[in-house]
mmCIF file with all atom_site columns, C-alpha atoms in Angstrom:
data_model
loop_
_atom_site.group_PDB
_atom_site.id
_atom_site.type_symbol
_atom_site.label_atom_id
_atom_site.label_alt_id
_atom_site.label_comp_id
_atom_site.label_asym_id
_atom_site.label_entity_id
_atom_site.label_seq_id
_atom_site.pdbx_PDB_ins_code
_atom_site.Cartn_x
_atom_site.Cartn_y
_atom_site.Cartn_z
_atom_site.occupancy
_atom_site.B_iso_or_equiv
_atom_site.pdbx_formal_charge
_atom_site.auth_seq_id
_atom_site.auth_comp_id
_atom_site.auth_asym_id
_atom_site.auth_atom_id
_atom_site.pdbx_PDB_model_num
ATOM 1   C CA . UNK A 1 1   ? -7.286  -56.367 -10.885 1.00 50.00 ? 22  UNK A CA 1
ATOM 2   C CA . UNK A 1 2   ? -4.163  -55.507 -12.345 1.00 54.00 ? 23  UNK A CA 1
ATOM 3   C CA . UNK A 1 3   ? -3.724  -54.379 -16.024 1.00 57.00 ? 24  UNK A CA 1
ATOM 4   C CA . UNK A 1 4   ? -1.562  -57.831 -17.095 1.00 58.00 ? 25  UNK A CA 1
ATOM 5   C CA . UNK A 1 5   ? -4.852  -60.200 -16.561 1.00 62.00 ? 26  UNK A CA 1
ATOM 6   C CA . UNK A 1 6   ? -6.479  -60.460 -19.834 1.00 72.00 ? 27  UNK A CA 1
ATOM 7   C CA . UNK A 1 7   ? -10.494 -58.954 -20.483 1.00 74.00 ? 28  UNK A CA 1
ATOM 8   C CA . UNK A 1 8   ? -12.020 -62.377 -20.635 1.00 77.00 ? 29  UNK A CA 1
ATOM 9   C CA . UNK A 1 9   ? -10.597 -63.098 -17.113 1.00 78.00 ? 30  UNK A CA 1
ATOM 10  C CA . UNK A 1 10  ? -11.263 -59.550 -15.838 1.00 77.00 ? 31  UNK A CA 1
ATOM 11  C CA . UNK A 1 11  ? -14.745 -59.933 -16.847 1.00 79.00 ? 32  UNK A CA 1
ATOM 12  C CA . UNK A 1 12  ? -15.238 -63.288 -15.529 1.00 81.00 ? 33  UNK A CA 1
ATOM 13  C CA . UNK A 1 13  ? -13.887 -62.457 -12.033 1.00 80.00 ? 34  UNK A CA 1
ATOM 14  C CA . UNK A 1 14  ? -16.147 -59.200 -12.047 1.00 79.00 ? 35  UNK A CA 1
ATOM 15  C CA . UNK A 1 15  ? -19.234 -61.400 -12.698 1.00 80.00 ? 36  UNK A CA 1
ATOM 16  C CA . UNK A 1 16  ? -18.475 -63.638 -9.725  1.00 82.00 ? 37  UNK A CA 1
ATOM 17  C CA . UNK A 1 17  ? -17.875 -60.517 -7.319  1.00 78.00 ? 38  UNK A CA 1
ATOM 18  C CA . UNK A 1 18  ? -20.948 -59.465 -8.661  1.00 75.00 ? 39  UNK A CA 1
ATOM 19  C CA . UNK A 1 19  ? -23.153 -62.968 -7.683  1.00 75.00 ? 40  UNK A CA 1
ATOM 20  C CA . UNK A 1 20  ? -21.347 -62.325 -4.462  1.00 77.00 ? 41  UNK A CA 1
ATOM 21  C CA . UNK A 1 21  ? -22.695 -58.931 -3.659  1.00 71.00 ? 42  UNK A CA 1
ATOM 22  C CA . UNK A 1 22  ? -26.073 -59.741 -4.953  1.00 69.00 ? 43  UNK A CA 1
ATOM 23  C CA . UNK A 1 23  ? -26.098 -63.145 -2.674  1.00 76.00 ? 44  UNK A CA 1
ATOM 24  C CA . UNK A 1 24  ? -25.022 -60.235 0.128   1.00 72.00 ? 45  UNK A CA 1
ATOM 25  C CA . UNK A 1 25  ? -27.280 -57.772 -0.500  1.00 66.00 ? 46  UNK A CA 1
ATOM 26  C CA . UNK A 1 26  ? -30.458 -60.795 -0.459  1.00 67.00 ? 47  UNK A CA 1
ATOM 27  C CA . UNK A 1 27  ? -29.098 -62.340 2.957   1.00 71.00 ? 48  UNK A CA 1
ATOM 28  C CA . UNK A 1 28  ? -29.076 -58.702 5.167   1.00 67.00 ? 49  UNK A CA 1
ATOM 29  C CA . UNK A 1 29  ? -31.631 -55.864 5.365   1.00 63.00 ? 50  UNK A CA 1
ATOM 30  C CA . UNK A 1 30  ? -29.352 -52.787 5.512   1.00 65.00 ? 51  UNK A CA 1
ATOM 31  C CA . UNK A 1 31  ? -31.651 -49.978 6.251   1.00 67.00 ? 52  UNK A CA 1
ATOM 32  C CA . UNK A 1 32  ? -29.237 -47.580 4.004   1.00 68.00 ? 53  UNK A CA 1
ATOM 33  C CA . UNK A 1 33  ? -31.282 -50.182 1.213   1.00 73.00 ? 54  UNK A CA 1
ATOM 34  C CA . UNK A 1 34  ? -34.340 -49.547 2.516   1.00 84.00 ? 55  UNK A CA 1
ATOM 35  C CA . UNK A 1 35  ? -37.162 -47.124 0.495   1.00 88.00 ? 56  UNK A CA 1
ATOM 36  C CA . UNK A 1 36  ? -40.605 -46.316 1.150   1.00 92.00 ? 57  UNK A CA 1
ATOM 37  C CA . UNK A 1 37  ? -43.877 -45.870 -1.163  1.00 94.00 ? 58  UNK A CA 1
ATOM 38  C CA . UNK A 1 38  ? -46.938 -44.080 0.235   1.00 95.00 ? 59  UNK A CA 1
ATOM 39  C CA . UNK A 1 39  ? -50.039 -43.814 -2.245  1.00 95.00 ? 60  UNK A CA 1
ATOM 40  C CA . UNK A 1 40  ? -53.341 -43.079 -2.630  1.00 96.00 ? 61  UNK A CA 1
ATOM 41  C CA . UNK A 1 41  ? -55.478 -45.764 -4.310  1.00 96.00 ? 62  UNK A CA 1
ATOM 42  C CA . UNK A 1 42  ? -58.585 -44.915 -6.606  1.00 97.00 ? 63  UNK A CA 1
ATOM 43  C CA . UNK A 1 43  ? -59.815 -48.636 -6.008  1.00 96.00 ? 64  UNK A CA 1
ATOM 44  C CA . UNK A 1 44  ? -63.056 -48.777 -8.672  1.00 97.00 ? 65  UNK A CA 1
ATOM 45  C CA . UNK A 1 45  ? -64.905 -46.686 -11.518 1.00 97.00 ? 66  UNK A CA 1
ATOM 46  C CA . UNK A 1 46  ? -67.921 -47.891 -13.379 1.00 96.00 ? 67  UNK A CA 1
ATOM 47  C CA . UNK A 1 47  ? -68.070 -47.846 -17.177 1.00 96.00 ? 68  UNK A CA 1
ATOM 48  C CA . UNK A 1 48  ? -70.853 -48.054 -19.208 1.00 97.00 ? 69  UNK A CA 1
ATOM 49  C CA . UNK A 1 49  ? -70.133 -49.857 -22.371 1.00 97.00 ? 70  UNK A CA 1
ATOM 50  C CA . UNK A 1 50  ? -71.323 -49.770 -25.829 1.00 96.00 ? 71  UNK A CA 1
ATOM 51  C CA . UNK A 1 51  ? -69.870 -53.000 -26.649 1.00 94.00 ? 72  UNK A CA 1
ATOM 52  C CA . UNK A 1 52  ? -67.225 -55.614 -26.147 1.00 95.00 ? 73  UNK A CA 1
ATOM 53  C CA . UNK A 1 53  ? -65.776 -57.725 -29.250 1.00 94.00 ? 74  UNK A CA 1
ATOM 54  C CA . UNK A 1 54  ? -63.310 -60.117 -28.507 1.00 94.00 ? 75  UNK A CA 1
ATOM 55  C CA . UNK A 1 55  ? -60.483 -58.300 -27.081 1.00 96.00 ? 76  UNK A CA 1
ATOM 56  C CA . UNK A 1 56  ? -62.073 -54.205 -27.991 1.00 96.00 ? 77  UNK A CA 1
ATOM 57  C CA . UNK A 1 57  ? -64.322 -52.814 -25.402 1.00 96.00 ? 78  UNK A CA 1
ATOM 58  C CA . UNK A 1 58  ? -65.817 -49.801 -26.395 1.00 96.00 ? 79  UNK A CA 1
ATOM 59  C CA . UNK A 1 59  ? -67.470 -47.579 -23.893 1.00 96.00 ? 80  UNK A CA 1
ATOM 60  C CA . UNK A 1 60  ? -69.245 -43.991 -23.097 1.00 95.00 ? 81  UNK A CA 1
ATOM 61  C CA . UNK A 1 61  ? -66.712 -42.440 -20.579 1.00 93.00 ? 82  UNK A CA 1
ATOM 62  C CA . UNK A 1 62  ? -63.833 -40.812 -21.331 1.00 94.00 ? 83  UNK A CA 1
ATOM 63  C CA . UNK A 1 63  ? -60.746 -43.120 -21.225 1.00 94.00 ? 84  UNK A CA 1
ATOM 64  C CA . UNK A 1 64  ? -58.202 -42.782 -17.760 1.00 95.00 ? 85  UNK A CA 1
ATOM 65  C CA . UNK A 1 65  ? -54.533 -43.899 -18.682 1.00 95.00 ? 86  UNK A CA 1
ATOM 66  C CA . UNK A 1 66  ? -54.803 -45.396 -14.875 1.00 96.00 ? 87  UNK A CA 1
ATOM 67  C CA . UNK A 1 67  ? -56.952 -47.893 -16.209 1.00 97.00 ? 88  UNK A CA 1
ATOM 68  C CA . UNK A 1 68  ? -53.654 -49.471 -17.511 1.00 97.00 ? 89  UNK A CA 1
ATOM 69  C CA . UNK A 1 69  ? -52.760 -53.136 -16.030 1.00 96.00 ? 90  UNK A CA 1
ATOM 70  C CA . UNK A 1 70  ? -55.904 -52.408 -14.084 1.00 97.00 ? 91  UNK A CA 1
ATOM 71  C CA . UNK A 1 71  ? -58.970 -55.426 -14.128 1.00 96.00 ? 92  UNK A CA 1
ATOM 72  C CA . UNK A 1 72  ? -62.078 -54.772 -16.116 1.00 96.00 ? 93  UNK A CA 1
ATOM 73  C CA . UNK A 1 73  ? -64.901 -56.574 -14.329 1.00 95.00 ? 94  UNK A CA 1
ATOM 74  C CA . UNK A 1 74  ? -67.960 -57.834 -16.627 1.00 94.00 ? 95  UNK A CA 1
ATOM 75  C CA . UNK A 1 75  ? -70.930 -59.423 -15.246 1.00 88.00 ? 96  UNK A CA 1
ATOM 76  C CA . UNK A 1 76  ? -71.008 -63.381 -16.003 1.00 83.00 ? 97  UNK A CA 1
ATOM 77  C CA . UNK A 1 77  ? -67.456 -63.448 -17.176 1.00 84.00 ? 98  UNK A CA 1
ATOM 78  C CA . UNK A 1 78  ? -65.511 -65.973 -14.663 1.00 80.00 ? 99  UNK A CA 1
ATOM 79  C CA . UNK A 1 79  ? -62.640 -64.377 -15.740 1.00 86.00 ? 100 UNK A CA 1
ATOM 80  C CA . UNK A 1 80  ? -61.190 -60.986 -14.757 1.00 91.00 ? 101 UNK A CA 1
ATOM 81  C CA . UNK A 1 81  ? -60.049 -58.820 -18.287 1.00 96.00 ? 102 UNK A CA 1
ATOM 82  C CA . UNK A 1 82  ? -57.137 -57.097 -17.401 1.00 96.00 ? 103 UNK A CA 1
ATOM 83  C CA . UNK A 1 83  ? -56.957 -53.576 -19.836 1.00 97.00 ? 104 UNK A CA 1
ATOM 84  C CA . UNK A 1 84  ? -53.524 -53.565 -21.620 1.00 97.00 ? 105 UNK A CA 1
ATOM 85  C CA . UNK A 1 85  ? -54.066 -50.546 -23.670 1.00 96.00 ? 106 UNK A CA 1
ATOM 86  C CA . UNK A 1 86  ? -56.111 -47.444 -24.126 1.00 96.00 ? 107 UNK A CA 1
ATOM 87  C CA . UNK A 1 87  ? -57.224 -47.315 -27.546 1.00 93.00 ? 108 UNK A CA 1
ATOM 88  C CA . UNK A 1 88  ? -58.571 -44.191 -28.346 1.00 91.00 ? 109 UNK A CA 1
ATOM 89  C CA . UNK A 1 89  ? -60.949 -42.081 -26.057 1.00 92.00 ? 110 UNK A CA 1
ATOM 90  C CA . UNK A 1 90  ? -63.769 -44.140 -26.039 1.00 95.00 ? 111 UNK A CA 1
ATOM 91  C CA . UNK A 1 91  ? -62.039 -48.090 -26.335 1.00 96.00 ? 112 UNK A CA 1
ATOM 92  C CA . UNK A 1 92  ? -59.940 -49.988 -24.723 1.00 97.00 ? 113 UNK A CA 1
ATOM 93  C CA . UNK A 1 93  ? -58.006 -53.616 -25.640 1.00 97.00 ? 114 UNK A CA 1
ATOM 94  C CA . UNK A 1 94  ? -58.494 -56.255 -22.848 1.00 97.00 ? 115 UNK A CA 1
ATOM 95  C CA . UNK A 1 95  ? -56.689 -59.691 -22.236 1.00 96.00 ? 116 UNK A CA 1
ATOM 96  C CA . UNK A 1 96  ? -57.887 -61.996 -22.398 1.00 94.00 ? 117 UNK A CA 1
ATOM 97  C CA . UNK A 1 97  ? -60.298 -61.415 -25.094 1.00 95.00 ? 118 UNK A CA 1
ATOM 98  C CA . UNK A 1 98  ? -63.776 -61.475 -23.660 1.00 94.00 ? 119 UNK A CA 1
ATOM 99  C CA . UNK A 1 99  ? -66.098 -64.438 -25.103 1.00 90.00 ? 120 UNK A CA 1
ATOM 100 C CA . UNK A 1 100 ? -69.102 -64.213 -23.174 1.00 87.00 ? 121 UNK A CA 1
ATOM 101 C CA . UNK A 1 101 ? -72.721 -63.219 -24.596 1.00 88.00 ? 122 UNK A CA 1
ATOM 102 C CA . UNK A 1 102 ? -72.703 -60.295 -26.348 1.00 90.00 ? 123 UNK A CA 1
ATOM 103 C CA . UNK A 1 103 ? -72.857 -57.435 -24.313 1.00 92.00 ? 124 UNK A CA 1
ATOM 104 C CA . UNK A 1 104 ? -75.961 -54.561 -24.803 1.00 93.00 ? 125 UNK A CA 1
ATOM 105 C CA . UNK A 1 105 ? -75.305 -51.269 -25.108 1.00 95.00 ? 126 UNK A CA 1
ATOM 106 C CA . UNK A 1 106 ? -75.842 -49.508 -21.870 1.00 95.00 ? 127 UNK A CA 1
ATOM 107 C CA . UNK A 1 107 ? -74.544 -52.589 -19.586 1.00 95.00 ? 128 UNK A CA 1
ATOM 108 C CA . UNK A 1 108 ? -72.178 -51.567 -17.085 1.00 96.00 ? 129 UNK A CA 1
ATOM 109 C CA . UNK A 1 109 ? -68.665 -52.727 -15.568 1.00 96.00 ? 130 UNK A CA 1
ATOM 110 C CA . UNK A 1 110 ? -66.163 -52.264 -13.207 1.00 96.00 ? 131 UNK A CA 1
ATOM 111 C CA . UNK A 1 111 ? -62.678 -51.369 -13.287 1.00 97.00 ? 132 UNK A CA 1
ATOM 112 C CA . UNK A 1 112 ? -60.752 -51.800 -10.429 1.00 96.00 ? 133 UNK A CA 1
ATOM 113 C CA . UNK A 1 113 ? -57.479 -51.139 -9.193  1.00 97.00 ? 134 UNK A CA 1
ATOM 114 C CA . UNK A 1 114 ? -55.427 -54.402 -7.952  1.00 95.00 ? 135 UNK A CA 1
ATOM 115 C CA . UNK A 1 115 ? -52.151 -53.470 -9.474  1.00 96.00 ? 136 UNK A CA 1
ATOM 116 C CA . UNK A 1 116 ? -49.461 -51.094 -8.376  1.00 95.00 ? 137 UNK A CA 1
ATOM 117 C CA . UNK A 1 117 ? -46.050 -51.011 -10.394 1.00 94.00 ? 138 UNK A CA 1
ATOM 118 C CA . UNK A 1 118 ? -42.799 -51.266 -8.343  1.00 93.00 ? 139 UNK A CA 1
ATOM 119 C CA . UNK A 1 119 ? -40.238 -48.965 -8.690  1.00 90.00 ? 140 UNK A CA 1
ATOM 120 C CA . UNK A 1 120 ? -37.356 -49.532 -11.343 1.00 87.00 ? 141 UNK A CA 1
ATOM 121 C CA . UNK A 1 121 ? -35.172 -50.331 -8.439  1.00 85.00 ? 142 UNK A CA 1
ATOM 122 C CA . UNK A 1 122 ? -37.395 -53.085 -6.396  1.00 87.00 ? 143 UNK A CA 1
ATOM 123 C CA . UNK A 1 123 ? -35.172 -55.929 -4.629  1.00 84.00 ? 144 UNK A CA 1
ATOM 124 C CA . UNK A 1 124 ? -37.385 -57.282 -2.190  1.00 87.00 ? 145 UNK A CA 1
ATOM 125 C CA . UNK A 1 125 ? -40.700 -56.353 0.020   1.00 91.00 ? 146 UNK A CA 1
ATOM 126 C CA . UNK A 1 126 ? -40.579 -55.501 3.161   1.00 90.00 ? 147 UNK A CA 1
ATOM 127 C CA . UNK A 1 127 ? -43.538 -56.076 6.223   1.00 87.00 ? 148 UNK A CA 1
ATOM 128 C CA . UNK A 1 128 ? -45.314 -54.321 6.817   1.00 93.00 ? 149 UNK A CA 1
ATOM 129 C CA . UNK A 1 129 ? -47.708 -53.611 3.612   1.00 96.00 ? 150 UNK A CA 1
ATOM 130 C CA . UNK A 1 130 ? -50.095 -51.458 5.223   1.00 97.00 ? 151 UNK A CA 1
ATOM 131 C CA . UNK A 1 131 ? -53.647 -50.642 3.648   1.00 96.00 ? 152 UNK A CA 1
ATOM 132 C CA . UNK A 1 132 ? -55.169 -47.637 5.334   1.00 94.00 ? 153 UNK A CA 1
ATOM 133 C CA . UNK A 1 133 ? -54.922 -49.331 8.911   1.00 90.00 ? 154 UNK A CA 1
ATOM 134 C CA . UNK A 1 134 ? -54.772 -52.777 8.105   1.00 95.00 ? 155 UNK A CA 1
ATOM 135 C CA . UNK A 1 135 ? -51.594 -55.074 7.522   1.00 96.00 ? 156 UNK A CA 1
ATOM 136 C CA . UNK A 1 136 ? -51.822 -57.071 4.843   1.00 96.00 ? 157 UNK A CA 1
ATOM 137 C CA . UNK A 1 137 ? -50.996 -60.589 4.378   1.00 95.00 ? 158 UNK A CA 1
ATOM 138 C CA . UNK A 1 138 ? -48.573 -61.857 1.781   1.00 95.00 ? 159 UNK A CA 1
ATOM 139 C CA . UNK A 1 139 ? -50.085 -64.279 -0.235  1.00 94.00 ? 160 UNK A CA 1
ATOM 140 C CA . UNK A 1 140 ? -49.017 -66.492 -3.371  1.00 92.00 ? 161 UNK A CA 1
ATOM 141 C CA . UNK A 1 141 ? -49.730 -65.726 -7.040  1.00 90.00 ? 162 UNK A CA 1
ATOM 142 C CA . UNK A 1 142 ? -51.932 -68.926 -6.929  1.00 91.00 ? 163 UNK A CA 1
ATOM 143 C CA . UNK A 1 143 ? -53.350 -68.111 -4.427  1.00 92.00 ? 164 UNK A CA 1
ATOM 144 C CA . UNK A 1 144 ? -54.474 -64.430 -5.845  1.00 92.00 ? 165 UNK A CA 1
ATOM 145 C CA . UNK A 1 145 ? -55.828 -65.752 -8.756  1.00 89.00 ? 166 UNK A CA 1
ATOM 146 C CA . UNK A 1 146 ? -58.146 -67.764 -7.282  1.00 90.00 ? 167 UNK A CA 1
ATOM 147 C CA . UNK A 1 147 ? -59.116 -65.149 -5.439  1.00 91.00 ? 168 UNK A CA 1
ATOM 148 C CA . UNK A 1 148 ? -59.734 -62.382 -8.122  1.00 88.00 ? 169 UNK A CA 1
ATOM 149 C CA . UNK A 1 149 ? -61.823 -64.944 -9.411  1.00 85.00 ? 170 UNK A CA 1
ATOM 150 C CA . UNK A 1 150 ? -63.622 -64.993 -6.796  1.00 83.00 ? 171 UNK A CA 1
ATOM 151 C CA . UNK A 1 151 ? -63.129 -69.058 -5.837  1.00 83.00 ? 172 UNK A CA 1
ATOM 152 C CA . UNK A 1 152 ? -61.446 -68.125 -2.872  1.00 83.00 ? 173 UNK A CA 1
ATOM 153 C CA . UNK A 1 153 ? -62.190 -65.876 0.234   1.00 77.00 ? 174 UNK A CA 1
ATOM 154 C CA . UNK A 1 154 ? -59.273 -63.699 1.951   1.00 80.00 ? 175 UNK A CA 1
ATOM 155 C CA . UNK A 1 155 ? -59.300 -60.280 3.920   1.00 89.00 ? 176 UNK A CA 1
ATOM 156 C CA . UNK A 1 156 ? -56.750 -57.684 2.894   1.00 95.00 ? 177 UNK A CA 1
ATOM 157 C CA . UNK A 1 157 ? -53.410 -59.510 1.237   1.00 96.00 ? 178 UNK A CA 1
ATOM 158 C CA . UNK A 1 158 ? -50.893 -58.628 -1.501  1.00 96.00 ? 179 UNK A CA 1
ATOM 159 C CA . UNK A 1 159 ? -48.513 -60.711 -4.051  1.00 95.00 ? 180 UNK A CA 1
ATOM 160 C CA . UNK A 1 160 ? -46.163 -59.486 -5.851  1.00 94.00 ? 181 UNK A CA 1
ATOM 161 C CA . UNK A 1 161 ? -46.066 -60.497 -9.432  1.00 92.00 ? 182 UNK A CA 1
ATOM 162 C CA . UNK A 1 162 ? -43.699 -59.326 -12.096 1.00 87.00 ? 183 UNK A CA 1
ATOM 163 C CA . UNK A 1 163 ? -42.849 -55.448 -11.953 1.00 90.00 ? 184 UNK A CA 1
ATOM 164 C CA . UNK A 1 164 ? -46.491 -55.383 -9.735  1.00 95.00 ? 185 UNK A CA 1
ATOM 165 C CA . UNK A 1 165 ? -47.707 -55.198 -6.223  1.00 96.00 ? 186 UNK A CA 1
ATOM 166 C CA . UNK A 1 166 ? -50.904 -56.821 -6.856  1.00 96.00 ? 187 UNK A CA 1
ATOM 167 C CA . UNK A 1 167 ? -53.485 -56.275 -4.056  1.00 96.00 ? 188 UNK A CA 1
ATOM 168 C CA . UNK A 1 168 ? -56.912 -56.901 -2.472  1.00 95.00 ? 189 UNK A CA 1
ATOM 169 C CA . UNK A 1 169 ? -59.325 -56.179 -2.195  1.00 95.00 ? 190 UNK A CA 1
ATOM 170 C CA . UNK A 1 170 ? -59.761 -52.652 -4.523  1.00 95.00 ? 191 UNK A CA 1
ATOM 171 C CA . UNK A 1 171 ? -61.011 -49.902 -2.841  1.00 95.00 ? 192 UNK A CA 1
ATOM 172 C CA . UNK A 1 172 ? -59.622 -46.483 -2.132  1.00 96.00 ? 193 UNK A CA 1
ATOM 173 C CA . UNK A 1 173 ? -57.468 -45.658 0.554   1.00 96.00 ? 194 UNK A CA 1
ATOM 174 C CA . UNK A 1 174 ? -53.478 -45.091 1.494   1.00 97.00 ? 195 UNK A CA 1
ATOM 175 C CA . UNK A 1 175 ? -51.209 -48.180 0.733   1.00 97.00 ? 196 UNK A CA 1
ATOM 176 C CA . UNK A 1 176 ? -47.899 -48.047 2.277   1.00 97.00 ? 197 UNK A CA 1
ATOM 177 C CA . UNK A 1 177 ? -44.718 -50.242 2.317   1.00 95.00 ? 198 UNK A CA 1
ATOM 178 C CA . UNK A 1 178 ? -41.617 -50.561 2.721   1.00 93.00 ? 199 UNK A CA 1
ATOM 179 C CA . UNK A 1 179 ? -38.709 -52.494 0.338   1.00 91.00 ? 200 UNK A CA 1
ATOM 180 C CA . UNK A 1 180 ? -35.366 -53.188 -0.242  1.00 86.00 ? 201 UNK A CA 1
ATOM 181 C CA . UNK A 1 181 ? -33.987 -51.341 -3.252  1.00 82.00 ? 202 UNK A CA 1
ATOM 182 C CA . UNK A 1 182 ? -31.286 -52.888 -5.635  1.00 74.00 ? 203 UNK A CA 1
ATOM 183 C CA . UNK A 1 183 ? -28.105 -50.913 -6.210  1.00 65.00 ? 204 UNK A CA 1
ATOM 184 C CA . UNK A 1 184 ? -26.598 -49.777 -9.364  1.00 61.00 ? 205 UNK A CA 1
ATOM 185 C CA . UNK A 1 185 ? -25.831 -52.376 -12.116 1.00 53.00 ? 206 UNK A CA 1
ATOM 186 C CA . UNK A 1 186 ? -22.993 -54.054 -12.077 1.00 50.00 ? 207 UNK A CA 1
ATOM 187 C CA . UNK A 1 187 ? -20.926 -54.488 -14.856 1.00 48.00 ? 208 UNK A CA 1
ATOM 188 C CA . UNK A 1 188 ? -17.158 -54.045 -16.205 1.00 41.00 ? 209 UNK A CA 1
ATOM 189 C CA . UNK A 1 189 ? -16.545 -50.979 -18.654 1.00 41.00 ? 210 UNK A CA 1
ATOM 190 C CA . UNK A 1 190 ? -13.972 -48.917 -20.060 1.00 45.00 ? 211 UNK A CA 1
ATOM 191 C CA . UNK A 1 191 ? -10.819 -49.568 -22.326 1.00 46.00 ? 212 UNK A CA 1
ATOM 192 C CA . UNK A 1 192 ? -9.506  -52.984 -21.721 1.00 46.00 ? 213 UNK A CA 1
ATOM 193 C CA . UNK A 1 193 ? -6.217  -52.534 -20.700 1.00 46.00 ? 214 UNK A CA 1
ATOM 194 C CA . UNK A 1 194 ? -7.054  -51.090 -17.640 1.00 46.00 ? 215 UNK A CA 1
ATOM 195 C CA . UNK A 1 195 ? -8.865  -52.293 -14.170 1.00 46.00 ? 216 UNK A CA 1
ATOM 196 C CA . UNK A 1 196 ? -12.157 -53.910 -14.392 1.00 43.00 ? 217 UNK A CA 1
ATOM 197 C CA . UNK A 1 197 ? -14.179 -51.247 -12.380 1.00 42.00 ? 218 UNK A CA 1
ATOM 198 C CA . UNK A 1 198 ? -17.422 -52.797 -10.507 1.00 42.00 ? 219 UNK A CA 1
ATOM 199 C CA . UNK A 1 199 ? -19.815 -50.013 -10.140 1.00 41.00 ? 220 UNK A CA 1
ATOM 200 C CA . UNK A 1 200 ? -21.677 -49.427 -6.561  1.00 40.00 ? 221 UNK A CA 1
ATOM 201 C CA . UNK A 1 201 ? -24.343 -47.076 -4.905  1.00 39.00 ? 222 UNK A CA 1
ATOM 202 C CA . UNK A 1 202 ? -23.274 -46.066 -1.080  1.00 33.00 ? 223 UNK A CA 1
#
């Protein structure tokens, strides 16, 4: 763009390009945008807890920051408690809050890993999702609600959700896939009398 065009226009012509590389980038799988993630996954703990109230869950182990995002499983709750915070060393905060029967000391539960976090750079998932051996088959977030809830039946599948691979079932083993990795930002900087500069990743 040459200097004469005023900001406003610069900037609007630099947020079309930029629609128009993202609309590019969505419609081909470049491999030079391709990125792989290869992990180990924990899959469940036990903890024995001392009491649950509301939304606190207090317990006897010694709190994992893993646990984050991760599903707390209590016996007779229909709904899975996902953990949203470590508390202190022995409590955690849940959500939702749990409003079952009250819980006795001593009773245990299960944590268990269904969430992974994407990187910072995520575009798009690409097949195959591996677990261990086994490919895994995409699936709705509907559809894996149901089935953390245990309505629905499925074999090994995956959704992603957010800035999270959520997957099932949890248990411990390699998880491996590939994805399609968004480039640098976009944007228009610098003094305005000179070119709008769009900024790219090779």
């Amino acid at each position: 763009m040459g200097t004469g065009v005023q900001s406003d226009q610069r900037r609007r012509i630099a947020q079309l390009a930029a629609g128009d590389i993202q609309e590019l980038f969505a419609s081909h799988n470049w491999r030079a945008y391709e990125r792989e993630v290869d992990v180990y996954l924990w899959g469940t703990e036990t903890v024995t807890m001392s009491s649950v109230s509301g939304q606190l869950v207090t317990f006897t182990e010694t709190a994992n920051a893993k646990w984050v995002k991760q599903d707390l499983v209590i016996s007779g709750s229909t709904t899975p408690h996902q953990i949203i915070r470590i508390n202190d060393t022995h409590s955690f905060i849940i959500d939702p809050a749990y409003s079952g029967s009250t819980i006795s000391s001593g009773t245990t539960a299960t944590i268990r890993q269904i969430r992974c976090g994407l990187p910072s750079n995520f575009g798009a998932l690409l097949d195959p999702v591996l677990r261990d051996n086994l490919e895994s088959r995409p699936t709705s977030p509907h559809e894996m609600s149901q089935i953390m809830r245990g309505t629905w039946a499925s074999g090994v599948c995956h959704s992603v959700q957010h800035k999270d691979l959520v997957i099932w079932p949890a248990q411990s083993g390699r998880l491996f896939f590939r994805y399609k990795y968004q480039p640098c930002d976009l944007f228009e900087y610098g003094d305005p009398s000179t070119e709008a500069i769009v900024d790219t990743e090779s």
